Amino acid sequence: MTMGEQDLETLTMIRVAGEFVIYVLFPGIDETAFAERIDWRHRDSVGLDAIISPWRKDRYRIAIGTAVPDLILSRLQAVNVEGETAARAERLGGIEPAMTLAWFAGVAFFATHEACHAAAGHVAYQKALNPETNTGDLPRPLDLATFRLLSELEADGAAAASLLSADYELMRTIEGLSSDGDDRADSAMMFIVIGVFATLELLASEGPVEDGYPTPETRYLNVVAAVFRHVAPNLLQLKSGDYVRREASDEEVQNVANRFRHSVLPALAALNHFDVTTPFGEDIAALLGGAVPNKSEAGRDLARYSRDRARFMRALSRFRETRMWDDFND
Amino acid sequence: MTDVVVVMRLAGDDADASKQDILALLEGVAGADVTDSSVDAALGMTAKELVLTVTISFATSVSANFATKAIEDALQGPLPDQVTVEEIFCETPSENDGTVEESPE
């Protein structure tokens, strides 16, 4: 697929994103056949719309709104591709295939977010609480509002990290994009990050946040944290159900800083989202350094939510569908 | 036996009342029995939603098209406010393992 094709249909994009999640993304993460239990649908929409619900037997049904690809495409067409972003695009074969990668990553992020709700056990946990369908064997209690909120954040983070891990496979999906050679990983990361963050940014245009949902700004910062965990897993350690920064050598810190400088930071700059003079920008910088955000309201919210994370992990441990969260399980 | 599965979005405050109204409509279809129904909370990217899934079984041997049309006709009746029919499809149980196979509408 390419971004400029006139006849590229929205439904095709949704279908290809679903197939990518089922046949490429999850089989690469997990050896179970979990993803084969997902049925993909599209449904008419004018906004950013996608849901996942329980389906027959142990299956899941994901419906992606038909407006999603076009909304993401419109946002990406306003991205400022110049400087290092343009240079990186050339290394991937040009701006056209590079931005198509960003577009596909954005749509795939939407699809993967929903699939992660199933993979993480959010849907099964919620079904277990449903008096119509529960078997009387209720999970450990977790406040439902907290569960909803942390579920969205976890699905966002897992989706972003999964896509970044599948960078090579994403690149191979795009026609005309060169997926071999030096420096491809950082170049691909730049455009995957552009697609994911452009999509997150669109959430802010959806109007007031529904009760129980994190704000778009908090979701944005949460995915920044996921990007850091992807790039620098060795700089973190698991403690009390969450990641904390560990002491690292100057060399390790420098290596990670260099990767960010040539991938994530120009991507955020292209989206006009990296102004370190604002509290939000300071929190982005803090998260990319593995620190706890505390300058903006969204950053403080994210830090506060993470305090419930261990309890959330324990409640969900028996509902996880894949082994992505094994490190956290009891 | 032919099963028709209907998926609906439920909005509004009284999902149970909407569900009962829908079930009454579907139980009025000649030769059909509602064999399963559940209201599940769907997780969404930007909003929560309730989804009602109903399975209607035709005991006698009818074609998938006939069964689906009968359900579509029933749902042309006065639906409760804020109920949206999202999907109607037919499935036929496999003879071998009890699983179901979807058939295109």
Coordinates of C-alpha atoms in Angstrom, one line a residue:
Chain A
M1 CA 0.0 0.0 0.0
T2 CA 1.1 3.6 -0.4
M3 CA -0.3 6.8 1.0
G4 CA -1.1 8.4 -2.3
E5 CA -3.1 5.7 -4.0
Q6 CA -6.4 7.0 -5.0
D7 CA -8.2 3.8 -4.7
L8 CA -6.9 2.8 -1.3
E9 CA -10.1 2.1 0.5
T10 CA -10.6 2.7 4.2
L11 CA -11.9 -0.8 4.6
T12 CA -8.8 -2.3 3.1
M13 CA -6.7 -0.4 5.6
I14 CA -8.7 -1.7 8.5
R15 CA -8.6 -5.3 7.1
V16 CA -4.9 -5.2 6.6
A17 CA -4.3 -3.8 10.1
G18 CA -6.4 -6.6 11.5
E19 CA -4.5 -9.2 9.6
F20 CA -1.2 -7.7 10.7
V21 CA -2.3 -8.0 14.3
I22 CA -3.5 -11.6 13.9
Y23 CA -0.9 -13.1 11.6
V24 CA 2.2 -11.1 12.3
L25 CA 2.2 -9.1 15.5
F26 CA 0.8 -11.6 18.1
P27 CA 2.4 -14.7 16.7
G28 CA 5.7 -12.8 17.0
I29 CA 5.1 -12.0 20.6
D30 CA 3.4 -15.2 21.9
E31 CA 3.3 -18.8 20.8
T32 CA -0.3 -19.3 21.7
A33 CA -3.0 -19.0 19.1
F34 CA -4.7 -16.3 21.0
A35 CA -5.0 -13.9 18.0
E36 CA -6.9 -16.4 16.0
R37 CA -9.8 -16.0 18.5
I38 CA -10.3 -12.4 17.4
D39 CA -13.0 -11.6 14.8
W40 CA -12.5 -8.3 13.0
R41 CA -15.2 -6.1 11.9
H42 CA -15.6 -2.5 10.8
R43 CA -18.5 -0.3 11.6
D44 CA -19.7 3.1 10.4
S45 CA -18.3 6.0 12.3
V46 CA -17.5 9.6 12.0
G47 CA -15.0 9.8 14.9
L48 CA -12.3 7.8 16.5
D49 CA -14.3 4.7 17.2
A50 CA -13.2 1.2 18.1
I51 CA -14.5 -1.4 20.6
I52 CA -13.8 -4.9 21.7
S53 CA -16.4 -7.1 23.3
P54 CA -16.7 -10.8 24.3
W55 CA -17.9 -13.0 21.5
R56 CA -19.1 -16.5 21.1
K57 CA -17.5 -19.0 23.4
D58 CA -14.0 -17.8 24.1
R59 CA -13.7 -15.4 21.1
Y60 CA -13.4 -11.7 20.9
R61 CA -15.0 -9.3 18.5
I62 CA -13.2 -6.1 17.5
A63 CA -15.0 -3.4 15.5
I64 CA -13.0 -0.5 14.1
G65 CA -14.7 2.7 13.0
T66 CA -14.6 3.4 9.3
A67 CA -13.5 7.0 9.9
V68 CA -10.3 6.0 11.8
P69 CA -7.9 5.6 8.8
D70 CA -9.0 8.9 7.2
L71 CA -8.7 10.9 10.5
I72 CA -5.2 9.6 11.1
L73 CA -4.2 10.3 7.5
S74 CA -5.5 13.9 7.7
R75 CA -3.5 14.5 10.9
L76 CA -0.3 13.1 9.3
Q77 CA -0.7 15.2 6.2
A78 CA -0.2 18.2 8.5
V79 CA 3.1 16.9 9.9
N80 CA 6.1 19.0 9.3
V81 CA 8.6 16.7 7.5
E82 CA 11.9 18.6 7.3
G83 CA 15.4 18.5 8.7
E84 CA 16.2 15.1 10.3
T85 CA 12.7 13.8 9.8
A86 CA 13.1 14.3 6.0
A87 CA 16.6 12.9 6.0
R88 CA 15.4 9.8 7.8
A89 CA 12.5 9.5 5.4
E90 CA 15.0 9.4 2.5
R91 CA 16.8 6.5 4.1
L92 CA 13.5 4.6 4.1
G93 CA 13.0 5.3 0.4
G94 CA 11.4 8.7 0.5
I95 CA 8.7 10.7 2.3
E96 CA 5.9 8.9 0.7
P97 CA 6.7 5.4 2.0
A98 CA 7.9 6.7 5.3
M99 CA 4.7 8.6 5.9
T100 CA 2.7 5.5 4.8
L101 CA 4.6 3.6 7.5
A102 CA 3.5 6.3 10.0
W103 CA -0.1 6.0 8.7
F104 CA -0.2 2.2 8.9
A105 CA 1.4 2.3 12.4
G106 CA -1.3 4.7 13.5
V107 CA -4.2 2.5 12.3
A108 CA -2.4 -0.6 13.6
F109 CA -2.0 1.1 16.9
F110 CA -5.8 1.5 17.1
A111 CA -6.3 -2.2 16.2
T112 CA -3.6 -3.4 18.5
H113 CA -4.9 -1.3 21.4
E114 CA -8.2 -3.3 21.2
A115 CA -6.5 -6.6 20.8
C116 CA -4.4 -5.9 23.8
H117 CA -7.5 -5.4 25.9
A118 CA -8.2 -9.1 25.1
A119 CA -4.6 -10.3 25.4
A120 CA -4.2 -8.5 28.8
G121 CA -7.4 -10.1 30.2
H122 CA -9.3 -6.9 30.5
V123 CA -12.3 -8.2 28.6
A124 CA -12.3 -11.6 30.4
Y125 CA -12.0 -9.9 33.8
Q126 CA -14.9 -7.6 33.0
K127 CA -17.0 -10.5 31.8
A128 CA -16.2 -12.3 35.0
L129 CA -17.8 -9.4 36.9
N130 CA -20.9 -9.5 34.7
P131 CA -23.7 -11.0 36.8
E132 CA -25.3 -12.3 33.6
T133 CA -22.3 -14.4 32.6
N134 CA -20.1 -14.9 35.6
T135 CA -19.6 -18.4 37.0
G136 CA -19.6 -17.3 40.7
D137 CA -15.9 -17.5 40.9
L138 CA -15.2 -13.8 41.0
P139 CA -11.7 -12.4 40.7
R140 CA -10.0 -10.5 43.4
P141 CA -11.8 -7.2 43.9
L142 CA -10.6 -4.2 42.1
D143 CA -12.4 -0.9 41.9
L144 CA -14.1 -0.9 38.5
A145 CA -13.3 2.7 37.8
T146 CA -9.6 2.1 38.5
F147 CA -9.7 -1.0 36.4
R148 CA -11.1 0.9 33.4
L149 CA -8.6 3.6 33.7
L150 CA -5.6 1.4 34.1
S151 CA -6.9 -0.9 31.3
E152 CA -6.8 1.9 28.8
L153 CA -3.3 2.9 29.8
E154 CA -2.1 -0.7 29.7
A155 CA -3.6 -1.3 26.3
D156 CA -2.0 1.9 24.9
G157 CA 1.4 1.0 26.3
A158 CA 1.3 -2.6 25.2
A159 CA 0.2 -1.6 21.8
A160 CA 2.9 0.9 21.3
A161 CA 5.6 -1.4 22.6
S162 CA 4.4 -4.3 20.5
L163 CA 4.4 -2.2 17.3
L164 CA 7.9 -0.9 18.0
S165 CA 9.1 -4.4 18.5
A166 CA 7.6 -5.4 15.2
D167 CA 9.3 -2.5 13.3
Y168 CA 10.8 -4.8 10.7
E169 CA 7.5 -6.5 10.0
L170 CA 5.8 -3.1 9.8
M171 CA 8.3 -1.9 7.3
R172 CA 7.8 -5.0 5.1
T173 CA 4.1 -4.2 4.9
I174 CA 4.7 -0.9 3.1
E175 CA 5.4 -0.9 -0.7
G176 CA 8.4 1.0 -1.7
L177 CA 9.9 1.2 1.7
S178 CA 13.5 0.0 2.1
S179 CA 13.7 -2.3 5.2
D180 CA 17.3 -3.3 5.0
G181 CA 20.6 -1.6 5.7
D182 CA 22.1 0.4 8.5
D183 CA 20.1 2.9 10.5
R184 CA 16.8 1.5 9.4
A185 CA 15.7 0.7 13.0
D186 CA 15.9 4.3 14.2
S187 CA 14.4 5.6 11.0
A188 CA 11.5 3.2 11.3
M189 CA 11.1 4.1 15.0
M190 CA 10.8 7.7 14.1
F191 CA 7.9 7.1 11.7
I192 CA 6.2 4.5 13.9
V193 CA 6.3 7.0 16.7
I194 CA 4.9 9.7 14.5
G195 CA 2.0 7.5 13.6
V196 CA 1.2 6.4 17.1
F197 CA 1.5 9.9 18.6
A198 CA -0.5 11.5 15.8
T199 CA -3.2 9.0 16.7
L200 CA -3.0 9.8 20.4
E201 CA -3.2 13.4 19.6
L202 CA -6.4 12.9 17.7
L203 CA -8.0 11.6 20.9
A204 CA -7.8 15.2 22.3
S205 CA -10.0 16.3 19.4
E206 CA -12.8 13.8 20.4
G207 CA -14.3 16.2 22.9
P208 CA -14.7 15.7 26.7
V209 CA -13.2 12.5 28.1
E210 CA -15.8 10.0 29.2
D211 CA -15.8 9.1 32.9
G212 CA -13.3 6.5 33.8
Y213 CA -10.9 7.4 30.9
P214 CA -7.5 8.9 31.3
T215 CA -7.1 12.3 29.6
P216 CA -5.4 12.3 26.2
E217 CA -2.4 14.1 27.7
T218 CA -2.0 11.3 30.3
R219 CA -2.3 8.7 27.6
Y220 CA 0.3 10.5 25.6
L221 CA 2.8 10.5 28.5
N222 CA 2.0 6.9 29.3
V223 CA 3.0 5.9 25.7
V224 CA 6.2 8.0 26.0
A225 CA 7.0 5.8 29.1
A226 CA 6.3 2.7 27.0
V227 CA 8.7 3.9 24.3
F228 CA 11.3 4.4 26.9
R229 CA 10.7 0.8 28.2
H230 CA 11.1 -0.4 24.7
V231 CA 14.3 1.4 23.9
A232 CA 16.0 1.1 27.3
P233 CA 14.7 -2.1 29.1
N234 CA 18.1 -2.5 30.7
L235 CA 17.8 0.8 32.5
L236 CA 14.7 -0.3 34.3
Q237 CA 13.9 -2.9 36.9
L238 CA 10.7 -4.3 38.2
K239 CA 9.8 -3.3 41.7
S240 CA 6.5 -3.6 43.5
G241 CA 4.6 -4.3 40.3
D242 CA 6.0 -1.4 38.4
Y243 CA 9.2 -0.3 36.6
V244 CA 11.7 2.0 38.3
R245 CA 14.9 3.4 37.0
R246 CA 18.1 1.6 38.0
E247 CA 21.6 3.1 38.3
A248 CA 23.2 3.0 34.8
S249 CA 26.6 3.6 33.5
D250 CA 27.3 6.8 31.6
E251 CA 27.8 4.7 28.4
E252 CA 24.4 3.1 28.7
V253 CA 22.7 6.5 29.3
Q254 CA 24.6 8.0 26.4
N255 CA 23.6 5.1 24.0
V256 CA 19.9 5.5 24.9
A257 CA 20.1 9.3 24.6
N258 CA 21.6 9.0 21.1
R259 CA 18.8 6.7 20.0
F260 CA 16.2 9.2 21.2
R261 CA 18.0 12.1 19.7
H262 CA 17.8 10.5 16.2
S263 CA 14.4 9.0 16.4
V264 CA 11.8 9.9 19.0
L265 CA 12.8 13.5 19.6
P266 CA 12.6 14.6 16.0
A267 CA 9.3 12.7 15.7
L268 CA 7.8 14.5 18.6
A269 CA 9.2 17.8 17.2
A270 CA 7.6 17.1 13.8
L271 CA 4.3 16.8 15.7
N272 CA 5.0 20.1 17.5
H273 CA 4.9 18.3 20.8
F274 CA 8.3 18.7 22.3
D275 CA 8.6 22.1 23.8
V276 CA 10.6 21.5 26.9
T277 CA 9.7 25.0 28.3
T278 CA 6.2 23.7 29.1
P279 CA 5.4 21.5 32.0
F280 CA 4.0 18.9 29.6
G281 CA 7.3 19.0 27.6
E282 CA 9.3 18.7 30.8
D283 CA 7.4 15.6 31.7
I284 CA 8.1 14.1 28.3
A285 CA 11.7 14.7 28.8
A286 CA 11.5 13.2 32.3
L287 CA 9.9 10.0 31.0
L288 CA 12.4 9.7 28.2
G289 CA 15.1 9.7 30.9
G290 CA 13.2 7.1 32.9
A291 CA 12.1 9.5 35.6
V292 CA 8.7 10.1 37.2
P293 CA 6.7 12.9 35.6
N294 CA 5.6 15.6 38.1
K295 CA 5.5 18.9 36.3
S296 CA 2.1 18.8 34.5
E297 CA -1.2 17.7 35.8
A298 CA -1.2 14.8 33.3
G299 CA 2.2 13.7 34.5
R300 CA 1.1 13.8 38.2
D301 CA -2.0 11.8 37.3
L302 CA 0.1 9.2 35.5
A303 CA 2.4 8.9 38.5
R304 CA -0.6 8.6 40.8
Y305 CA -2.2 5.9 38.7
S306 CA 1.0 3.8 38.7
R307 CA 0.6 3.3 42.5
D308 CA -2.5 1.1 41.8
R309 CA -0.6 -0.9 39.1
A310 CA 0.6 -3.8 41.4
R311 CA -3.0 -4.4 42.6
F312 CA -4.2 -4.2 39.0
M313 CA -1.6 -6.8 37.9
R314 CA -2.5 -9.2 40.7
A315 CA -6.3 -8.9 39.9
L316 CA -5.6 -9.7 36.2
S317 CA -3.0 -12.4 36.5
R318 CA -5.3 -15.3 36.0
F319 CA -7.1 -13.6 33.1
R320 CA -4.1 -12.9 30.9
E321 CA -4.4 -14.5 27.5
T322 CA -0.8 -14.3 26.4
R323 CA 2.6 -14.4 28.2
M324 CA 3.3 -10.7 27.6
W325 CA 2.9 -10.0 31.3
D326 CA 4.5 -13.1 32.8
D327 CA 7.1 -11.0 34.6
F328 CA 4.4 -9.4 36.6
N329 CA 2.3 -12.4 37.5
D330 CA 2.3 -14.0 40.9
Chain B
M1 CA -31.0 -26.2 12.8
T2 CA -30.1 -22.7 11.8
D3 CA -28.9 -20.0 14.2
V4 CA -29.0 -16.3 13.6
V5 CA -26.8 -14.1 15.8
V6 CA -27.7 -10.4 16.2
V7 CA -25.3 -7.9 17.7
M8 CA -26.7 -4.6 18.9
R9 CA -25.4 -1.5 20.6
L10 CA -27.3 -0.3 23.6
A11 CA -27.2 3.3 24.7
G12 CA -29.1 5.0 27.4
D13 CA -29.6 4.2 31.1
D14 CA -31.8 1.2 31.1
A15 CA -30.1 -1.5 29.1
D16 CA -32.1 -4.3 30.7
A17 CA -35.4 -2.8 29.6
S18 CA -34.1 -2.4 26.1
K19 CA -32.9 -6.0 26.1
Q20 CA -36.3 -7.2 27.2
D21 CA -38.0 -5.3 24.5
I22 CA -35.7 -6.7 21.9
L23 CA -36.1 -10.2 23.1
A24 CA -39.9 -9.8 23.0
L25 CA -39.6 -8.7 19.3
L26 CA -37.4 -11.7 18.4
E27 CA -39.4 -14.2 20.3
G28 CA -42.4 -13.2 18.1
V29 CA -40.7 -14.6 15.0
A30 CA -42.5 -17.7 13.8
G31 CA -40.5 -20.9 14.3
A32 CA -37.7 -19.2 16.2
D33 CA -36.5 -19.5 19.8
V34 CA -34.1 -17.2 21.6
T35 CA -31.5 -19.6 22.9
D36 CA -28.9 -17.2 24.3
S37 CA -28.5 -13.6 25.1
S38 CA -26.1 -11.4 27.0
V39 CA -25.3 -7.8 27.6
D40 CA -21.6 -7.2 27.8
A41 CA -19.7 -4.1 28.4
A42 CA -17.4 -3.4 25.5
L43 CA -14.1 -1.7 26.1
G44 CA -13.5 1.1 23.6
M45 CA -10.7 3.3 22.5
T46 CA -12.6 6.5 23.4
A47 CA -15.9 5.4 25.0
K48 CA -17.6 2.6 26.9
E49 CA -20.4 0.8 25.3
L50 CA -22.9 -2.0 26.0
V51 CA -23.3 -4.7 23.4
L52 CA -26.3 -7.0 23.3
T53 CA -25.7 -10.3 21.6
V54 CA -28.8 -12.6 20.9
T55 CA -28.8 -16.0 19.4
I56 CA -32.0 -17.1 17.7
S57 CA -32.4 -20.7 16.8
F58 CA -34.7 -22.1 14.1
A59 CA -35.6 -25.6 15.0
T60 CA -36.9 -26.6 11.6
S61 CA -34.6 -26.7 8.6
V62 CA -34.7 -23.3 7.0
S63 CA -32.2 -21.7 4.7
A64 CA -29.7 -19.2 6.1
N65 CA -31.2 -16.5 3.9
F66 CA -34.7 -17.2 5.1
A67 CA -33.7 -17.1 8.8
T68 CA -31.7 -14.0 8.4
K69 CA -34.5 -12.2 6.5
A70 CA -37.1 -13.2 9.2
I71 CA -34.9 -11.6 11.9
E72 CA -34.3 -8.5 9.8
D73 CA -38.0 -8.1 9.2
A74 CA -38.7 -8.5 13.0
L75 CA -36.1 -5.8 13.7
Q76 CA -37.8 -3.4 11.3
G77 CA -40.4 -3.1 14.0
P78 CA -40.3 -0.4 16.6
L79 CA -36.9 -0.8 18.2
P80 CA -36.4 0.8 21.6
D81 CA -34.7 4.2 21.5
Q82 CA -31.0 4.2 21.3
V83 CA -30.7 0.6 20.1
T84 CA -28.6 0.1 17.0
V85 CA -28.5 -3.1 15.2
E86 CA -24.9 -3.6 14.2
E87 CA -24.6 -7.0 12.7
I88 CA -26.9 -9.9 11.8
F89 CA -25.3 -13.1 10.6
C90 CA -26.2 -16.7 10.3
E91 CA -24.3 -19.7 11.6
T92 CA -24.8 -23.4 11.2
P93 CA -23.5 -25.9 13.8
S94 CA -20.8 -28.3 12.6
E95 CA -21.9 -31.9 12.7
N96 CA -18.5 -33.1 13.9
D97 CA -17.4 -31.1 16.8
G98 CA -20.2 -28.9 18.0
T99 CA -18.5 -25.7 16.8
V100 CA -20.2 -23.2 14.5
E101 CA -19.3 -22.1 11.1
E102 CA -20.2 -18.7 9.9
S103 CA -22.0 -18.5 6.6
P104 CA -22.0 -15.4 4.5
E105 CA -25.3 -13.5 4.4

